[in-house]
Each structure stands twice: as structure tokens, then as C-alpha cells.
JSON list of C-alpha atoms in Angstrom, two decimals:
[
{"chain": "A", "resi": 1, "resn": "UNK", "atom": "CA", "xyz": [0.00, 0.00, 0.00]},
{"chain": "A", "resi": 2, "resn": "UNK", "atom": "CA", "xyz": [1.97, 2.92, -1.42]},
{"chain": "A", "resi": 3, "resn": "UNK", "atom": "CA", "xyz": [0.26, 6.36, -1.60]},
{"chain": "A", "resi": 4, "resn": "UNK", "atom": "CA", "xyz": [2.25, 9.10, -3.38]},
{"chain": "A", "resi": 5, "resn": "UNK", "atom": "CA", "xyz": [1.81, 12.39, -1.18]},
{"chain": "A", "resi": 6, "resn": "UNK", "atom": "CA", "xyz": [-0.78, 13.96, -3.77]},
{"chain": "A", "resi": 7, "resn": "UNK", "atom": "CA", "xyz": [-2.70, 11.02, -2.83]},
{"chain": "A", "resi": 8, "resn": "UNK", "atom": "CA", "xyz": [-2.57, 11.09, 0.84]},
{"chain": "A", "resi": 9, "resn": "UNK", "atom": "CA", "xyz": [-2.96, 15.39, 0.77]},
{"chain": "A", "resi": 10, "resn": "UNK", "atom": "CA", "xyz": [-6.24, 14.57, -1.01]},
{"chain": "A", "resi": 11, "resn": "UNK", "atom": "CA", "xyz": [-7.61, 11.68, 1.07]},
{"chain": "A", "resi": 12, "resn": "UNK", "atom": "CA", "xyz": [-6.18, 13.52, 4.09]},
{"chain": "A", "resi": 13, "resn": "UNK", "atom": "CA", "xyz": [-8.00, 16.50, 3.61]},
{"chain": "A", "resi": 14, "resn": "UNK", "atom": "CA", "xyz": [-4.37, 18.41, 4.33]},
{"chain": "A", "resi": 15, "resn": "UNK", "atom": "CA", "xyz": [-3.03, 21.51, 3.70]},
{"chain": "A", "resi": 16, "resn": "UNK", "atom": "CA", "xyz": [0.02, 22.84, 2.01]},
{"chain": "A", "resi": 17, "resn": "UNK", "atom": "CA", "xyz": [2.36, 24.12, 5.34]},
{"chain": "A", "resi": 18, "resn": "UNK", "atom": "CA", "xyz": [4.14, 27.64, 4.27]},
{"chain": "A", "resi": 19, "resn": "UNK", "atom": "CA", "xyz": [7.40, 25.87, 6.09]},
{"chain": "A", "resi": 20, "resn": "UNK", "atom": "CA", "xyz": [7.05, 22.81, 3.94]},
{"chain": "A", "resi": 21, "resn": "UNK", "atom": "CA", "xyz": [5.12, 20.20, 4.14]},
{"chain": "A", "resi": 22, "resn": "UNK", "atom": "CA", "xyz": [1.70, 19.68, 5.01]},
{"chain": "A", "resi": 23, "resn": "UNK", "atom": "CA", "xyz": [-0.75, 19.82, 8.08]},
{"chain": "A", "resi": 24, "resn": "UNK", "atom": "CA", "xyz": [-4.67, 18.94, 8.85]},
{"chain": "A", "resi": 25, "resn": "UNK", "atom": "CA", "xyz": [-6.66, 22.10, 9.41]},
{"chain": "A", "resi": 26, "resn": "UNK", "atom": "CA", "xyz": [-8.07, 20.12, 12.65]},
{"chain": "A", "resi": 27, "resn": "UNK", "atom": "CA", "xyz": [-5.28, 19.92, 14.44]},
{"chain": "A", "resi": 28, "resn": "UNK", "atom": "CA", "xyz": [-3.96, 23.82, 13.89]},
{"chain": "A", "resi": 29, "resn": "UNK", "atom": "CA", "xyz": [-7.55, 24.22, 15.93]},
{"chain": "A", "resi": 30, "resn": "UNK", "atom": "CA", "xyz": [-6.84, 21.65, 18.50]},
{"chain": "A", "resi": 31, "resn": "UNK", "atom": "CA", "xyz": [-3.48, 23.53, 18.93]},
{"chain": "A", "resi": 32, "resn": "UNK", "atom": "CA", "xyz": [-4.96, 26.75, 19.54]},
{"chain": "A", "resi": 33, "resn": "UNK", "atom": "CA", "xyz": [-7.59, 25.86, 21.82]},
{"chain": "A", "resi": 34, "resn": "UNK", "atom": "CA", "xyz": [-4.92, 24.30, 23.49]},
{"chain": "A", "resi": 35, "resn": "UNK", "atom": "CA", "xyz": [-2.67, 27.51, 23.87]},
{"chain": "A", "resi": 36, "resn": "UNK", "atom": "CA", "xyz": [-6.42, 29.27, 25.05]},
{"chain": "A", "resi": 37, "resn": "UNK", "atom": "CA", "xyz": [-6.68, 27.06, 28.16]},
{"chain": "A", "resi": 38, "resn": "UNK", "atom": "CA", "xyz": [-3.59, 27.15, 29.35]},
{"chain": "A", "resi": 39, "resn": "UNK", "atom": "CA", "xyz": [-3.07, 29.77, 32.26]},
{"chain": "A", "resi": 40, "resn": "UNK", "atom": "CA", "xyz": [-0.74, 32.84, 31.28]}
]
């Protein structure tokens, strides 16, 4: 079971990272609601 990375960025629903490389939306969201709970 290969996947070429075209293949898994379309199945994955991911998105092209600025940086390089790629990232789910989902988790960028988990990551900031993350950041909001923690005490300052």
C-alpha cells in the first residue's frame, strides 16, 4: 500500500504548510484551543 503524497494530501484532507510540508486544518484548531486554556 503505497500512496504518493498527492494522494494522501487529497484523502487527508491536508493543507500545504508555508514551512514545507503539510498539516490537517483540525489539528492547527486543537493547537490553539490548546494555547487558550492554558493559564498565562
Amino acid at each position: 500500500m503505497e500512496h504518493s503524497v498527492s494522494e494522501w494530501v487529497r484523502q487527508l484532507d491536508l493543507l500545504p504548510h508555508p514551512e514545507g510540508g503539510y498539516y490537517k486544518e483540525i489539528i492547527k484548531a486543537e493547537r490553539q484551543e490548546e494555547g487558550q486554556a492554558r493559564p498565562a
